[in-house]
């Protein structure tokens, strides 16, 4: 039986918005995807610090606690990487008790990078998430 999302608000969130991954992104930029992937797998049990969108997602998911029978909010984790790199993300999601159980890992396969998407009315994600 398919899972219906007809009566849900579905929100997609990238790992870079949910968690602070500046160091990991430096590895990706300087050393490439394979080095990034290996680092994430090696550090799968190291919990990530929260990112800029974490407080928003945590509060948004509180709606499901209030409306427990309907659970009107569905948050989906989006990744441009392979599922292996998502293990660390899901370990962190579990640690912070976030009700996120779904992920999409196919963006690279489609030739779309998350940085090419425009968020918040046209602001590039990288510029928005840069911590000064």
mmCIF file of C-alpha atoms in Angstrom:
data_model
loop_
_atom_site.group_PDB
_atom_site.id
_atom_site.type_symbol
_atom_site.label_atom_id
_atom_site.label_comp_id
_atom_site.label_asym_id
_atom_site.label_seq_id
_atom_site.Cartn_x
_atom_site.Cartn_y
_atom_site.Cartn_z
ATOM 1 C CA UNK A 1 0.000 0.000 0.000
ATOM 2 C CA UNK A 2 1.372 3.405 -0.998
ATOM 3 C CA UNK A 3 1.897 6.082 1.619
ATOM 4 C CA UNK A 4 -0.435 8.995 0.876
ATOM 5 C CA UNK A 5 0.776 12.545 1.336
ATOM 6 C CA UNK A 6 -2.421 14.110 -0.014
ATOM 7 C CA UNK A 7 -3.304 15.724 3.316
ATOM 8 C CA UNK A 8 0.222 16.626 4.406
ATOM 9 C CA UNK A 9 2.520 19.593 4.122
ATOM 10 C CA UNK A 10 5.717 18.067 2.724
ATOM 11 C CA UNK A 11 8.915 20.011 3.353
ATOM 12 C CA UNK A 12 12.247 19.075 1.778
ATOM 13 C CA UNK A 13 15.373 20.030 3.719
ATOM 14 C CA UNK A 14 19.027 19.660 2.761
ATOM 15 C CA UNK A 15 21.652 18.390 5.169
ATOM 16 C CA UNK A 16 23.476 21.717 4.918
ATOM 17 C CA UNK A 17 20.428 23.554 6.202
ATOM 18 C CA UNK A 18 19.552 21.072 8.934
ATOM 19 C CA UNK A 19 23.105 20.543 10.185
ATOM 20 C CA UNK A 20 26.300 22.583 10.266
ATOM 21 C CA UNK A 21 28.543 20.937 7.673
ATOM 22 C CA UNK A 22 31.087 23.664 6.919
ATOM 23 C CA UNK A 23 34.106 21.446 7.589
ATOM 24 C CA UNK A 24 32.636 18.575 5.593
ATOM 25 C CA UNK A 25 31.833 20.910 2.697
ATOM 26 C CA UNK A 26 35.452 22.086 2.678
ATOM 27 C CA UNK A 27 36.497 18.457 2.196
ATOM 28 C CA UNK A 28 34.008 18.130 -0.671
ATOM 29 C CA UNK A 29 35.228 21.326 -2.373
ATOM 30 C CA UNK A 30 38.972 20.698 -1.909
ATOM 31 C CA UNK A 31 39.185 16.907 -2.158
ATOM 32 C CA UNK A 32 36.082 15.823 -4.061
ATOM 33 C CA UNK A 33 33.050 13.639 -3.570
ATOM 34 C CA UNK A 34 34.880 10.400 -2.784
ATOM 35 C CA UNK A 35 36.918 11.998 0.037
ATOM 36 C CA UNK A 36 33.735 13.610 1.379
ATOM 37 C CA UNK A 37 31.883 10.303 1.242
ATOM 38 C CA UNK A 38 34.736 8.440 2.966
ATOM 39 C CA UNK A 39 34.913 11.079 5.703
ATOM 40 C CA UNK A 40 31.177 10.836 6.355
ATOM 41 C CA UNK A 41 31.262 7.038 6.528
ATOM 42 C CA UNK A 42 34.311 7.089 8.843
ATOM 43 C CA UNK A 43 32.548 9.609 11.118
ATOM 44 C CA UNK A 44 29.063 8.077 10.927
ATOM 45 C CA UNK A 45 28.693 7.986 14.718
ATOM 46 C CA UNK A 46 29.873 11.559 15.276
ATOM 47 C CA UNK A 47 26.755 13.691 15.830
ATOM 48 C CA UNK A 48 26.552 16.807 13.679
ATOM 49 C CA UNK A 49 25.969 20.252 15.190
ATOM 50 C CA UNK A 50 22.669 21.881 14.312
ATOM 51 C CA UNK A 51 22.387 24.126 11.281
ATOM 52 C CA UNK A 52 20.553 27.314 10.408
ATOM 53 C CA UNK A 53 17.211 25.623 9.616
ATOM 54 C CA UNK A 54 17.262 23.193 12.547
ATOM 55 C CA UNK A 55 15.184 25.344 14.958
ATOM 56 C CA UNK A 56 12.548 25.906 12.257
ATOM 57 C CA UNK A 57 12.258 22.191 11.412
ATOM 58 C CA UNK A 58 12.196 21.208 15.110
ATOM 59 C CA UNK A 59 9.312 23.632 15.730
ATOM 60 C CA UNK A 60 7.497 22.627 12.550
ATOM 61 C CA UNK A 61 7.589 18.973 13.582
ATOM 62 C CA UNK A 62 6.016 19.915 16.949
ATOM 63 C CA UNK A 63 2.762 20.288 14.986
ATOM 64 C CA UNK A 64 2.771 16.497 14.588
ATOM 65 C CA UNK A 65 2.910 16.126 18.371
ATOM 66 C CA UNK A 66 -0.133 18.377 18.760
ATOM 67 C CA UNK A 67 -2.024 16.617 15.939
ATOM 68 C CA UNK A 68 -0.670 13.137 16.606
ATOM 69 C CA UNK A 69 -3.426 11.209 14.818
ATOM 70 C CA UNK A 70 -3.130 13.227 11.572
ATOM 71 C CA UNK A 71 0.603 14.047 11.616
ATOM 72 C CA UNK A 72 0.091 16.768 9.005
ATOM 73 C CA UNK A 73 3.815 17.566 8.529
ATOM 74 C CA UNK A 74 6.184 15.367 6.529
ATOM 75 C CA UNK A 75 9.831 16.439 6.392
ATOM 76 C CA UNK A 76 12.000 14.766 3.773
ATOM 77 C CA UNK A 77 15.785 14.908 3.921
ATOM 78 C CA UNK A 78 17.309 15.794 0.517
ATOM 79 C CA UNK A 79 20.834 14.808 -0.437
ATOM 80 C CA UNK A 80 22.912 15.109 -3.559
ATOM 81 C CA UNK A 81 25.089 12.282 -2.275
ATOM 82 C CA UNK A 82 24.816 8.535 -1.940
ATOM 83 C CA UNK A 83 22.786 6.801 0.782
ATOM 84 C CA UNK A 84 26.035 5.822 2.541
ATOM 85 C CA UNK A 85 26.658 9.461 3.430
ATOM 86 C CA UNK A 86 23.124 9.712 4.790
ATOM 87 C CA UNK A 87 23.907 7.311 7.635
ATOM 88 C CA UNK A 88 25.595 10.111 9.593
ATOM 89 C CA UNK A 89 22.699 12.445 8.868
ATOM 90 C CA UNK A 90 20.128 9.908 10.061
ATOM 91 C CA UNK A 91 22.213 9.144 13.160
ATOM 92 C CA UNK A 92 22.096 12.872 13.943
ATOM 93 C CA UNK A 93 18.366 13.050 13.147
ATOM 94 C CA UNK A 94 17.792 10.211 15.622
ATOM 95 C CA UNK A 95 20.021 11.829 18.263
ATOM 96 C CA UNK A 96 18.018 15.072 18.092
ATOM 97 C CA UNK A 97 14.705 13.131 18.104
ATOM 98 C CA UNK A 98 13.495 14.569 14.805
ATOM 99 C CA UNK A 99 10.569 12.768 13.192
ATOM 100 C CA UNK A 100 12.233 12.468 9.780
ATOM 101 C CA UNK A 101 12.141 9.021 8.194
ATOM 102 C CA UNK A 102 12.326 9.703 4.457
ATOM 103 C CA UNK A 103 15.179 10.746 2.204
ATOM 104 C CA UNK A 104 15.811 11.517 -1.457
ATOM 105 C CA UNK A 105 19.345 10.774 -2.649
ATOM 106 C CA UNK A 106 18.963 11.045 -6.400
ATOM 107 C CA UNK A 107 19.734 14.691 -7.151
ATOM 108 C CA UNK A 108 23.241 13.967 -8.472
ATOM 109 C CA UNK A 109 21.832 11.211 -10.687
ATOM 110 C CA UNK A 110 19.518 13.788 -12.267
ATOM 111 C CA UNK A 111 22.362 16.234 -12.827
ATOM 112 C CA UNK A 112 20.878 18.666 -10.292
ATOM 113 C CA UNK A 113 22.872 19.950 -7.349
ATOM 114 C CA UNK A 114 21.154 21.411 -4.341
ATOM 115 C CA UNK A 115 23.244 24.582 -4.767
ATOM 116 C CA UNK A 116 21.574 25.152 -8.144
ATOM 117 C CA UNK A 117 18.146 25.363 -6.528
ATOM 118 C CA UNK A 118 17.030 28.781 -5.434
ATOM 119 C CA UNK A 119 15.581 29.055 -1.976
ATOM 120 C CA UNK A 120 13.848 31.850 -0.112
ATOM 121 C CA UNK A 121 12.755 33.829 -3.140
ATOM 122 C CA UNK A 122 15.914 33.622 -5.204
ATOM 123 C CA UNK A 123 18.741 33.549 -2.678
ATOM 124 C CA UNK A 124 21.315 30.921 -3.545
ATOM 125 C CA UNK A 125 21.530 28.315 -0.786
ATOM 126 C CA UNK A 126 25.316 28.597 -0.393
ATOM 127 C CA UNK A 127 25.137 32.361 0.210
ATOM 128 C CA UNK A 128 22.231 31.959 2.616
ATOM 129 C CA UNK A 129 23.890 29.229 4.676
ATOM 130 C CA UNK A 130 27.357 30.755 4.845
ATOM 131 C CA UNK A 131 28.246 31.391 8.465
ATOM 132 C CA UNK A 132 30.363 34.427 9.143
#
